[in-house]
Amino acid sequence: MHRPALHLHRHRLSSSAIMTSARPHKSPLVVLLFLLLQIIATLQQQSTHPSGRSINILNESGRRVEIHWMNPDDGSLVLQTKPDILAGASQSLSSYIGHTFEVRELPAKKSGVCAGDGDVCRVDHFTVSANQDQIFIIGEGIVVEHTDSKTIATKSASALLDTCKSNAKKQLAADPDSATTILESLSACVQKGVADEIEKANEEIAFQAEVRRNMAALVENYTCADETLNTTESKRTETWENRKVHVMIDRPASKIHVIDDFVTEEECKAVADTAEPILHDATVADGSGGSKLSESRKAKQAGIKVHWDKEADGDLIARLSRRVYDYVNHVLALDIKEDGQEDLMSIQYFGRGPDDDKPDRYMPHCDGDCTGLDFKSGSRMATIVMYCDVPEVGGATRFRNSNVHIKPKQHAATFFSYIDPVTMKMDSGFTEHSGCPVVEGTKRIVTQWVRLGVDKENPWNSFNTLGVKYSDAENQ
């Protein structure tokens, strides 16, 4: 009997993570026991499917493709991508060891034909192995290249040894009489490199542990509903332009900071006044490149254009926006420019009391790609959330996979980045976050999503929500 169920993941939203505004149970012991029992039950259920594997598929072929699961019983094809994967886009699947998939090229929209010899639509196949973290790259000619954690580790070890050997050869050439010392240096180089790799691997293994993910999802309701829960203690504090910065998480591809007194009251008022006439229901990405209304996000929002030509005249919104880019460049040193960036977004959440069963909130999500894959030019890579008005009850920002809970503080800001500026790899889920339900009062924030690879000729709105340029998508 084969398992036919394969699930395409376009979002990281789960019904088990739905938040309510209910007050927490008064007995922490009872709550923890309940959570523990749920985790055990979940792990027992998962243990019945030890061959399950998550895979990522990257389309770098320059053509539209679709993915089919091949039923081993009768050879029939079961479509897994609806409608397709655009060139430059990626998708993830939950599958099982031994499952085979067919990658099929689709005809170009304009010509109606494929790019194979004789206009034939090309195909290739791949099979899920037992290794973890599998990535299938669809290259030019619809040829699939497979990589995984074991392959990456082997290449990393080879590269490490080559680097150490190269250093040793240089030392030997400079001082032929110190062979013994050089041999010791070679050994130390390898040992340090291996230790660093083991440390990274252990950290990733710990993060990927199912217990942590399950606990994060299960305590989401409890922590959001706990009115007494304060902001998580920071790892350290720094100073930036006379502002106190609380560093909550500091990983190469995942940083979370809280900056005191980031936005002024007059800047908040300028944004609110501009936003008031154009507020509308907030939307989310629909997984196909567009946006849609969703119960996962209940709020009002309005995009605020920044008039950079008025910056020299002291325009308040331009002044605030400049501060945003200054801080992003301070942290990431990527020389981000304001040209082509998204508008500042004024977002408002309204509390309607503890009995509201559909409170204003934002379910767990990632602002950009959080699969650990390579960065796509033009995509988001950092966010700043500035708190103008804070509610009496609720409205915290929670990073559940990092166990960071941020209680909104007026005029402070939460900064988080989800790119490694050295390797250009994206975050692996540490910056997945949610906006807890607003129970009493009003929460008004100003958000800037920051992109890399945009400019005047290639602005943010020339890319769809999958990170593919509209002009490229139309020609596929």
Coordinates of C-alpha atoms in Angstrom, one line a residue, residues 18-359:
I18 CA -4.9 29.4 15.3
M19 CA -4.9 31.9 18.1
T20 CA -7.8 32.9 20.2
S21 CA -8.2 35.7 22.8
A22 CA -9.2 33.3 25.6
R23 CA -7.5 33.9 28.9
P24 CA -4.8 31.3 30.0
H25 CA -5.5 28.6 32.5
K26 CA -4.6 29.6 36.0
S27 CA -2.6 26.5 36.6
P28 CA 0.7 26.4 34.7
L29 CA 1.3 22.8 35.7
V30 CA -2.0 21.7 34.2
V31 CA -1.3 23.6 31.0
L32 CA 2.2 22.2 30.6
L33 CA 1.0 18.7 31.3
F34 CA -1.7 19.1 28.6
L35 CA 0.8 20.4 26.1
L36 CA 3.2 17.6 26.9
L37 CA 0.5 15.0 26.3
Q38 CA -0.3 16.6 22.9
I39 CA 3.3 16.6 21.9
I40 CA 3.7 12.9 22.8
A41 CA 0.6 12.1 20.8
T42 CA 1.9 14.1 17.8
L43 CA 5.3 12.4 18.0
Q44 CA 3.7 8.9 18.2
Q45 CA 1.7 9.7 15.2
Q46 CA 4.7 11.0 13.3
S47 CA 6.7 7.9 14.3
T48 CA 4.4 5.8 12.2
H49 CA 5.7 7.5 9.1
P50 CA 9.5 7.5 9.6
S51 CA 10.1 7.6 5.9
G52 CA 8.5 11.1 5.5
R53 CA 10.7 13.7 3.9
S54 CA 10.3 17.4 3.1
I55 CA 11.8 18.5 -0.2
N56 CA 12.3 21.8 -1.9
I57 CA 12.1 22.3 -5.7
L58 CA 13.8 25.2 -7.4
N59 CA 12.9 26.0 -11.0
E60 CA 16.0 27.5 -12.7
S61 CA 15.1 26.2 -16.1
G62 CA 13.8 29.5 -17.6
R63 CA 10.5 27.7 -18.4
R64 CA 7.2 27.0 -16.7
V65 CA 7.0 23.4 -15.3
E66 CA 4.6 21.2 -13.4
I67 CA 5.3 18.4 -11.0
H68 CA 3.6 15.0 -11.0
W69 CA 3.8 12.2 -8.5
M70 CA 4.2 8.9 -10.3
N71 CA 2.0 6.2 -8.8
P72 CA 4.1 3.0 -8.6
D73 CA 1.1 0.8 -8.8
D74 CA -0.2 1.8 -12.2
G75 CA 2.2 4.5 -13.4
S76 CA -0.5 7.2 -13.4
L77 CA 0.5 10.8 -12.8
V78 CA -0.9 12.9 -10.0
L79 CA -0.5 16.6 -10.4
Q80 CA 1.2 18.3 -7.3
T81 CA 1.5 21.9 -8.5
K82 CA -1.5 24.0 -9.3
P83 CA -1.2 25.6 -11.7
D84 CA 2.6 25.4 -12.2
I85 CA 6.0 26.6 -11.0
L86 CA 7.2 29.7 -12.8
A87 CA 10.8 30.0 -13.8
G88 CA 12.7 31.5 -10.8
A89 CA 10.1 30.3 -8.3
S90 CA 10.3 27.5 -5.8
Q91 CA 7.9 25.1 -4.1
S92 CA 8.1 22.6 -1.2
L93 CA 6.5 19.2 -0.9
S94 CA 5.9 16.7 1.9
S95 CA 6.8 13.3 0.5
Y96 CA 8.2 9.9 1.4
I97 CA 11.5 8.0 0.7
G98 CA 11.3 6.2 -2.7
H99 CA 8.6 8.4 -4.2
T100 CA 9.3 9.4 -7.8
F101 CA 8.2 12.6 -9.5
E102 CA 8.0 13.7 -13.1
V103 CA 9.0 17.3 -14.0
R104 CA 7.2 18.3 -17.2
E105 CA 7.9 21.5 -19.2
L106 CA 4.8 23.5 -20.2
P107 CA 4.3 25.4 -23.5
A108 CA 5.1 29.1 -23.5
K109 CA 2.1 31.2 -23.2
K110 CA 2.8 33.4 -26.2
S111 CA 4.1 30.7 -28.7
G112 CA 2.0 27.8 -27.4
V113 CA 5.0 25.4 -27.9
C114 CA 7.8 24.0 -25.7
A115 CA 11.5 24.6 -26.2
G116 CA 12.6 21.0 -26.9
D117 CA 13.7 19.6 -30.2
G118 CA 10.7 19.7 -32.6
D119 CA 8.8 21.8 -30.0
V120 CA 8.5 18.8 -27.7
C121 CA 7.8 19.4 -24.1
R122 CA 10.8 18.0 -22.2
V123 CA 10.5 15.9 -19.0
D124 CA 12.8 14.6 -16.3
H125 CA 12.4 12.5 -13.1
F126 CA 13.7 12.5 -9.6
T127 CA 13.3 10.2 -6.6
V128 CA 13.2 11.1 -3.0
S129 CA 16.2 9.6 -1.1
A130 CA 16.6 8.8 2.6
N131 CA 18.8 11.9 3.2
Q132 CA 17.5 15.0 4.9
D133 CA 17.1 18.6 3.5
Q134 CA 16.7 17.5 -0.1
I135 CA 16.7 20.1 -2.8
F136 CA 15.9 19.4 -6.5
I137 CA 17.1 22.1 -8.9
I138 CA 15.4 22.1 -12.3
G139 CA 18.1 23.4 -14.6
E140 CA 18.3 24.4 -18.3
G141 CA 16.9 21.8 -20.6
I142 CA 14.6 20.5 -17.8
V143 CA 17.4 18.5 -16.2
V144 CA 17.0 17.9 -12.5
E145 CA 20.0 18.2 -10.2
H146 CA 19.7 16.7 -6.7
T147 CA 21.5 17.8 -3.5
D148 CA 20.9 17.1 0.2
S149 CA 22.4 17.4 3.6
K150 CA 24.8 14.5 3.1
T151 CA 26.1 15.8 -0.3
I152 CA 26.5 19.3 1.1
A153 CA 28.4 17.9 4.1
T154 CA 30.8 16.0 1.8
K155 CA 31.5 19.0 -0.3
S156 CA 32.0 21.1 2.8
A157 CA 34.5 18.7 4.2
S158 CA 36.4 18.5 0.9
A159 CA 36.5 22.3 0.7
L160 CA 37.7 22.6 4.3
L161 CA 40.5 20.1 3.7
D162 CA 41.6 21.8 0.5
T163 CA 41.7 25.2 2.2
C164 CA 43.9 23.8 5.1
K165 CA 46.2 22.0 2.6
S166 CA 46.6 25.1 0.6
N167 CA 47.6 27.1 3.7
A168 CA 50.1 24.4 4.6
K169 CA 51.7 24.4 1.2
K170 CA 52.1 28.2 1.3
Q171 CA 53.8 27.9 4.8
L172 CA 56.1 25.1 3.6
A173 CA 57.1 27.1 0.5
A174 CA 58.0 30.0 2.7
D175 CA 59.8 27.9 5.4
P176 CA 60.9 24.4 4.2
D177 CA 62.6 23.6 7.5
S178 CA 59.4 23.9 9.6
A179 CA 57.6 20.8 8.3
T180 CA 56.7 19.6 11.8
T181 CA 55.2 22.9 12.9
I182 CA 53.3 23.1 9.6
L183 CA 51.9 19.6 10.1
E184 CA 50.7 20.7 13.5
S185 CA 49.1 23.8 12.0
L186 CA 47.4 21.6 9.3
S187 CA 45.9 19.4 12.0
A188 CA 44.8 22.4 14.0
C189 CA 43.2 24.0 10.9
V190 CA 41.2 20.8 10.2
Q191 CA 40.2 20.4 13.8
K192 CA 38.9 23.9 14.1
G193 CA 37.1 23.7 10.8
V194 CA 35.4 20.4 11.7
A195 CA 34.5 21.8 15.2
D196 CA 32.9 24.8 13.5
E197 CA 30.9 22.6 11.1
I198 CA 29.8 20.3 13.9
E199 CA 28.7 23.4 16.0
K200 CA 26.6 24.6 13.0
A201 CA 25.1 21.2 12.4
N202 CA 24.2 20.7 16.0
E203 CA 22.5 24.1 16.1
E204 CA 20.5 23.3 13.0
I205 CA 19.6 19.8 14.2
A206 CA 18.4 21.2 17.5
F207 CA 16.3 23.8 15.7
Q208 CA 14.7 21.3 13.4
A209 CA 13.8 19.0 16.3
E210 CA 10.1 18.1 16.1
V211 CA 9.7 18.6 19.9
R212 CA 10.6 22.3 19.6
R213 CA 8.4 22.9 16.6
N214 CA 5.5 21.1 18.2
M215 CA 5.9 23.0 21.5
A216 CA 6.1 26.3 19.6
A217 CA 2.8 25.7 17.9
L218 CA 1.0 24.4 20.9
V219 CA 2.0 27.2 23.3
E220 CA 1.1 29.9 20.7
N221 CA -2.4 30.3 22.1
Y222 CA -1.2 30.2 25.7
T223 CA 1.6 32.8 25.4
C224 CA -0.5 35.2 23.2
A225 CA -3.4 35.1 25.8
D226 CA -1.2 35.7 28.8
E227 CA -1.6 39.3 29.6
T228 CA 1.2 39.2 32.2
L229 CA 3.8 38.0 29.8
N230 CA 6.5 40.6 29.2
T231 CA 9.1 41.0 26.5
T232 CA 11.7 38.2 26.5
E233 CA 15.0 39.1 28.1
S234 CA 17.6 40.2 25.5
K235 CA 20.9 38.4 24.9
R236 CA 22.7 41.7 25.1
T237 CA 22.2 45.5 24.6
E238 CA 23.9 47.9 22.2
T239 CA 23.5 51.6 21.3
W240 CA 22.7 53.0 17.9
E241 CA 22.4 56.8 17.4
N242 CA 21.8 57.2 21.2
R243 CA 19.0 54.6 21.1
K244 CA 19.1 51.5 23.2
V245 CA 19.0 48.3 21.1
H246 CA 18.0 44.9 22.6
V247 CA 19.5 42.1 20.7
M248 CA 17.1 39.1 21.0
I249 CA 18.5 36.8 18.3
D250 CA 21.8 37.2 16.4
R251 CA 22.3 34.4 13.9
P252 CA 23.9 34.9 10.4
A253 CA 20.6 34.6 8.6
S254 CA 18.2 35.5 11.4
K255 CA 18.4 38.6 13.5
I256 CA 15.8 40.1 15.9
H257 CA 16.3 43.4 17.6
V258 CA 14.1 45.8 19.6
I259 CA 15.1 49.5 19.3
D260 CA 13.8 51.9 21.9
D261 CA 12.5 55.3 20.9
F262 CA 12.8 54.6 17.2
V263 CA 9.8 56.6 16.0
T264 CA 8.6 60.0 17.3
E265 CA 5.0 60.9 18.1
E266 CA 4.9 63.5 15.4
E267 CA 6.1 61.0 12.8
C268 CA 3.4 58.6 14.0
K269 CA 0.8 61.3 13.6
A270 CA 2.0 62.2 10.1
V271 CA 1.7 58.6 9.0
A272 CA -1.7 58.1 10.6
D273 CA -3.1 61.3 9.1
T274 CA -1.9 60.3 5.6
A275 CA -3.3 56.7 6.0
E276 CA -6.7 57.6 7.4
P277 CA -8.5 58.2 4.1
I278 CA -7.1 55.2 2.3
L279 CA -7.3 52.4 4.9
H280 CA -8.5 49.1 3.6
D281 CA -8.7 45.4 4.6
A282 CA -5.2 43.8 4.8
T283 CA -4.3 41.0 2.4
V284 CA -1.9 38.1 2.3
A285 CA 0.1 36.3 -0.5
D286 CA -2.1 33.8 -2.2
G287 CA 0.7 31.3 -3.1
S288 CA 0.3 31.8 -6.8
G289 CA 2.0 35.2 -7.1
G290 CA -0.9 37.4 -6.1
S291 CA -2.7 38.6 -2.9
K292 CA -6.0 37.8 -1.3
L293 CA -8.1 38.6 1.8
S294 CA -7.7 35.9 4.5
E295 CA -9.0 35.0 7.9
S296 CA -5.3 34.5 8.9
R297 CA -4.9 38.3 8.9
K298 CA -7.5 40.7 10.2
A299 CA -6.4 44.3 10.2
K300 CA -6.7 47.6 8.2
Q301 CA -3.8 48.9 6.2
A302 CA -2.7 51.7 3.9
G303 CA 0.4 52.1 1.8
I304 CA 2.2 55.5 2.4
K305 CA 4.4 56.8 -0.4
V306 CA 7.5 58.5 0.7
H307 CA 8.2 61.8 -0.9
W308 CA 12.0 61.8 -1.0
D309 CA 12.0 65.1 -2.8
K310 CA 10.8 66.7 0.4
E311 CA 13.4 65.0 2.7
A312 CA 15.7 68.1 2.7
D313 CA 12.7 70.2 3.8
G314 CA 12.2 68.1 6.9
D315 CA 9.3 65.9 5.7
L316 CA 8.4 63.7 8.7
I317 CA 7.6 60.6 6.7
A318 CA 10.8 60.8 4.7
R319 CA 12.8 61.4 7.9
L320 CA 11.4 58.3 9.4
S321 CA 11.9 56.2 6.3
R322 CA 15.6 57.3 6.1
R323 CA 16.1 56.1 9.6
V324 CA 14.7 52.7 8.6
Y325 CA 17.3 52.3 5.8
D326 CA 20.1 53.6 8.0
Y327 CA 19.4 51.0 10.6
V328 CA 19.1 48.2 8.1
N329 CA 22.4 49.1 6.5
H330 CA 23.9 49.5 10.0
V331 CA 23.1 45.8 10.7
L332 CA 23.5 44.1 7.4
A333 CA 25.9 46.4 5.5
L334 CA 24.3 45.7 2.1
D335 CA 24.1 49.3 1.0
I336 CA 20.3 49.1 0.6
K337 CA 18.8 52.1 -1.4
E338 CA 15.4 53.6 -1.0
D339 CA 14.8 53.5 -4.8
G340 CA 12.2 50.9 -5.8
Q341 CA 11.3 49.9 -2.3
E342 CA 7.8 49.1 -1.0
D343 CA 5.7 51.9 0.5
L344 CA 5.7 52.4 4.2
M345 CA 2.6 50.5 5.5
S346 CA 0.3 51.9 8.2
I347 CA -1.5 48.9 9.9
Q348 CA -4.2 49.1 12.5
Y349 CA -5.7 46.4 14.7
F350 CA -8.7 47.0 16.8
G351 CA -9.7 45.3 20.1
R352 CA -13.4 44.4 20.6
G353 CA -13.2 42.7 24.0
P354 CA -12.3 39.2 25.3
D355 CA -15.5 37.7 24.0
D356 CA -14.6 38.4 20.3
D357 CA -14.1 35.1 18.6
K358 CA -12.5 36.7 15.5
P359 CA -10.1 39.2 16.9

